[in-house]
PDB file of C-alpha atoms and ligand atoms in Angstrom:
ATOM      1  CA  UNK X  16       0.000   0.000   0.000  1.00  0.00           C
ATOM      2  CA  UNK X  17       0.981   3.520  -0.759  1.00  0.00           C
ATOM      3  CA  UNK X  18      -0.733   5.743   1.858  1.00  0.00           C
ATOM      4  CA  UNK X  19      -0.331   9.222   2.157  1.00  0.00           C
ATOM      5  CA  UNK X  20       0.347   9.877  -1.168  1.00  0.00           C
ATOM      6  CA  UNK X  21      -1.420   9.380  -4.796  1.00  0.00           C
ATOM      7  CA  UNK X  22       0.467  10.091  -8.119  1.00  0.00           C
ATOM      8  CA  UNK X  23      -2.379  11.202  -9.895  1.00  0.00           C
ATOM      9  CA  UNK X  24      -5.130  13.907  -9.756  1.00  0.00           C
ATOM     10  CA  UNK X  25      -8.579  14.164 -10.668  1.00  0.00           C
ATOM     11  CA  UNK X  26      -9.617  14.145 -14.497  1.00  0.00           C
ATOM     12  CA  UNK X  27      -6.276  12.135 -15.002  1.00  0.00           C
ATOM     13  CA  UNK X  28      -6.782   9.801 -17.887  1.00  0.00           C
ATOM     14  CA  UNK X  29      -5.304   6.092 -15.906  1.00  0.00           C
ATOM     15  CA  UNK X  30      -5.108   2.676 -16.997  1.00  0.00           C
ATOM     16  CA  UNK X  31      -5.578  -0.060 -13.939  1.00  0.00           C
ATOM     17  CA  UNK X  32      -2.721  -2.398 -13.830  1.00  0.00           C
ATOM     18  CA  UNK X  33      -3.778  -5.026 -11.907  1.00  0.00           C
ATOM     19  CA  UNK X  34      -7.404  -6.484 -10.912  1.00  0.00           C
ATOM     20  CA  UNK X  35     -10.605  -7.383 -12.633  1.00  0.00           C
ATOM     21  CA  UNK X  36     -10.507  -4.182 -15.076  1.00  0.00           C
ATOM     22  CA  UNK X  37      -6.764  -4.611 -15.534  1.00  0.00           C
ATOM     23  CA  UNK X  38      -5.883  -3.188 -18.726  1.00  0.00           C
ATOM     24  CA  UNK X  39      -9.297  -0.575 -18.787  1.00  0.00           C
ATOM     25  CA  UNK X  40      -8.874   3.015 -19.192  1.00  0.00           C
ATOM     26  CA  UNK X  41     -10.900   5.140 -17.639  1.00  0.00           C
ATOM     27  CA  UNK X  42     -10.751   9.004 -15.915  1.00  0.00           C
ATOM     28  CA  UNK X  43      -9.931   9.513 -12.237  1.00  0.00           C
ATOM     29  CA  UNK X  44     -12.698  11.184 -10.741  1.00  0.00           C
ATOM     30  CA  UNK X  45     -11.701  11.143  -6.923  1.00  0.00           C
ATOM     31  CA  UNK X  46      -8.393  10.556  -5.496  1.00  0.00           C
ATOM     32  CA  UNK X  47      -7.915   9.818  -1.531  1.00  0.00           C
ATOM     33  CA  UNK X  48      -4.722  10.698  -0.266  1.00  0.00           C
ATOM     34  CA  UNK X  49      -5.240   9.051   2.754  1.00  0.00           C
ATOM     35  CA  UNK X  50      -5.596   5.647   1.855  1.00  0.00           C
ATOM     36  CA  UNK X  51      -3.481   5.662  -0.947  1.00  0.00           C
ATOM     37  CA  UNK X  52      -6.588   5.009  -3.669  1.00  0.00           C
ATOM     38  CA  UNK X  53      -8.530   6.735  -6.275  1.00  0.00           C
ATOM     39  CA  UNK X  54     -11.816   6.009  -8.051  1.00  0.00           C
ATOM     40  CA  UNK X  55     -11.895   5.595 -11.628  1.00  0.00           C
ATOM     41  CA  UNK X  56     -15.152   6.538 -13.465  1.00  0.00           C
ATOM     42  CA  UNK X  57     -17.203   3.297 -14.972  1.00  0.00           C
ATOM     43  CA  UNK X  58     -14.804   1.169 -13.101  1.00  0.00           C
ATOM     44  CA  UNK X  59     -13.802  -1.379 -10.571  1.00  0.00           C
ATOM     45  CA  UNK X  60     -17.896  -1.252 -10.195  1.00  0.00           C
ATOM     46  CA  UNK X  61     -19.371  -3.248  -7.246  1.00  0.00           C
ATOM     47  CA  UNK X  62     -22.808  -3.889  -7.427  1.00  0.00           C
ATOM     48  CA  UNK X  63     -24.082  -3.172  -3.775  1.00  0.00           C
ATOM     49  CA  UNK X  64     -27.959  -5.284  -2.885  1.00  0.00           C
ATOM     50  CA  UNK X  65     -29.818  -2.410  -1.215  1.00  0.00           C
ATOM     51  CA  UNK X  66     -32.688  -2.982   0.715  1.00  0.00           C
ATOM     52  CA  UNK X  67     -36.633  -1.758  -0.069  1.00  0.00           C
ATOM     53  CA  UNK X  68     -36.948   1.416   2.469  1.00  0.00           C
ATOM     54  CA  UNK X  69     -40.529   3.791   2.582  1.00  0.00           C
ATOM     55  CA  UNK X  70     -37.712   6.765   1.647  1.00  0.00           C
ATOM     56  CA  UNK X  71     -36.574   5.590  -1.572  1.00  0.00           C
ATOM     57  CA  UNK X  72     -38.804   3.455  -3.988  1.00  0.00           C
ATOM     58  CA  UNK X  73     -37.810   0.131  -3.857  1.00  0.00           C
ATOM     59  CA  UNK X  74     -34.765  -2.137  -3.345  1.00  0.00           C
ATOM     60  CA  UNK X  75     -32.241  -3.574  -5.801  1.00  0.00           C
ATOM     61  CA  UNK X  76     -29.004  -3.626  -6.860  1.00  0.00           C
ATOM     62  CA  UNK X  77     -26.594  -0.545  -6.574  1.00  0.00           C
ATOM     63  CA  UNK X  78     -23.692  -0.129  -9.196  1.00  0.00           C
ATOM     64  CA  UNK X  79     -20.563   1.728  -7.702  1.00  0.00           C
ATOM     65  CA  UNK X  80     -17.493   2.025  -8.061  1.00  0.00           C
ATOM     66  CA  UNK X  81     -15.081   1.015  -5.239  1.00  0.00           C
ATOM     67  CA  UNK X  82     -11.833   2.536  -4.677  1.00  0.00           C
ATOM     68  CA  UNK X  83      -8.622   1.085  -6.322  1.00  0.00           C
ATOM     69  CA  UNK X  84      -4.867   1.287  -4.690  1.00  0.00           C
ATOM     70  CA  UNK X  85      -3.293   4.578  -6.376  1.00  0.00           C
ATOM     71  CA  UNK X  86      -0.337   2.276  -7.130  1.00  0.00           C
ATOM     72  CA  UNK X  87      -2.674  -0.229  -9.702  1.00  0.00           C
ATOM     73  CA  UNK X  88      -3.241   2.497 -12.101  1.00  0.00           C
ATOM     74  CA  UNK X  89      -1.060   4.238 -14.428  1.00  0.00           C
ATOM     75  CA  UNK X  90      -1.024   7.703 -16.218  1.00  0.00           C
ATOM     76  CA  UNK X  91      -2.209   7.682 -19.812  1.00  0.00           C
ATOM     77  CA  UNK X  92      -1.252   9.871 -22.161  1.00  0.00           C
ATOM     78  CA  UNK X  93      -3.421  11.274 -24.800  1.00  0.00           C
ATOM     79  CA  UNK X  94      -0.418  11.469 -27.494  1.00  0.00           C
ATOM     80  CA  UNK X  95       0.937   7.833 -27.485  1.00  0.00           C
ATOM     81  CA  UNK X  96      -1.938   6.375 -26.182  1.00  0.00           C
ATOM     82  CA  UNK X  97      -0.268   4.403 -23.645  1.00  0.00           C
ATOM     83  CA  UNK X  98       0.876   4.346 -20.413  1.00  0.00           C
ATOM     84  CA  UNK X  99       3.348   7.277 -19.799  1.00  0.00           C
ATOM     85  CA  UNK X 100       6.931   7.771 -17.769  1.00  0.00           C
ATOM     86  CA  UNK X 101       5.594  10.800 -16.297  1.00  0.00           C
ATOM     87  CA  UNK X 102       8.364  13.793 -16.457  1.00  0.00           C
ATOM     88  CA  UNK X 103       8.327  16.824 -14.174  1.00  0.00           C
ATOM     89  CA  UNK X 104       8.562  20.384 -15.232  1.00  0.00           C
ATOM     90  CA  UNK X 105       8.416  23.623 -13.317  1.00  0.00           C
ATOM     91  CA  UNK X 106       7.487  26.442 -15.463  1.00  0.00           C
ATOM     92  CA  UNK X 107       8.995  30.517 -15.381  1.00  0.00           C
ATOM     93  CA  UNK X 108       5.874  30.975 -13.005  1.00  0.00           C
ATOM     94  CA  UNK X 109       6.848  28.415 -10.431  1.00  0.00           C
ATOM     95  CA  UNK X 110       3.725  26.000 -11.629  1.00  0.00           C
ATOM     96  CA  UNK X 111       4.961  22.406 -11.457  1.00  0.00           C
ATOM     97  CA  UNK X 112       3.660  20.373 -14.812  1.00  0.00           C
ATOM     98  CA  UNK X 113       3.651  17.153 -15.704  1.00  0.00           C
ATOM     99  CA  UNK X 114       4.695  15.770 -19.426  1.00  0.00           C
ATOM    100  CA  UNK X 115       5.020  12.080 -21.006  1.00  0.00           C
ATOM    101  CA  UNK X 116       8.630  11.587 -21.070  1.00  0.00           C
ATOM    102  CA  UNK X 117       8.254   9.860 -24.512  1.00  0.00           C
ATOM    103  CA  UNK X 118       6.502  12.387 -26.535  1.00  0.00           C
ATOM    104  CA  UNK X 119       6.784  15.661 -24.011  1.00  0.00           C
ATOM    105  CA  UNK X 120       3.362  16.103 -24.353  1.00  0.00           C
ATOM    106  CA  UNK X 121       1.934  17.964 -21.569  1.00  0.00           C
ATOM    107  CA  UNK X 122      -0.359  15.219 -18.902  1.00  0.00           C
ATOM    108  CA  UNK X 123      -2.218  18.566 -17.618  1.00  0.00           C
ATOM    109  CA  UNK X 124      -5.641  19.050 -18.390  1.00  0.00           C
TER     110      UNK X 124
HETATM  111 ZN1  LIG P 217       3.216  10.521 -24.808  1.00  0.00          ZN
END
């Protein structure tokens, strides 16, 4: 486990290395620092029974996705289309960027 610290930030474009969906691309949408795992939109889904309440109509089964360990998943890049050695730049203004050491494309944004 890697807790404490994630390599990648929400909106990053990952692939998971390891699990069920290993191999699957998908976007980061939340990233927790503290246990060392991000959630990836439309994957690693769980499907959670609920139970009928009066509140909510009906019962069923939830779909959600579950958190994966930041260290499974891997920064895309958009250029190459693969998996990217991520590079670090800091720019005149002191704003630290990150770039695909392969193709120096930028991996911000
Ligand atoms: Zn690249």
């Amino acid at each position: 486990m890697s807790a404490g610290k994630v390599h990648v930030k929400k909106g990053d474009m990952v692939m998971i290395m390891a699990g069920k969906d290993k191999g699957k691309t998908g976007r980061i949408t939340k990233t927790m620092p503290d246990k060392g795992a991000v959630l990836v939109e439309g994957l690693n889904i769980v499907k959670k029974h609920s139970r009928p309440n009066k509140q909510k109509t009906g019962g069923g089964i939830l779909e959600k996705e579950s958190p994966l360990d930041a260290s499974n998943v891997m920064i895309l890049c958009k250029s190459c289309n693969k998996t990217a050695r991520v590079g670090h730049q800091v720019l005149e203004d002191g704003k630290k960027v990150r770039f695909c050491k392969k193709c120096k494309e930028t991996l911000e944004g």
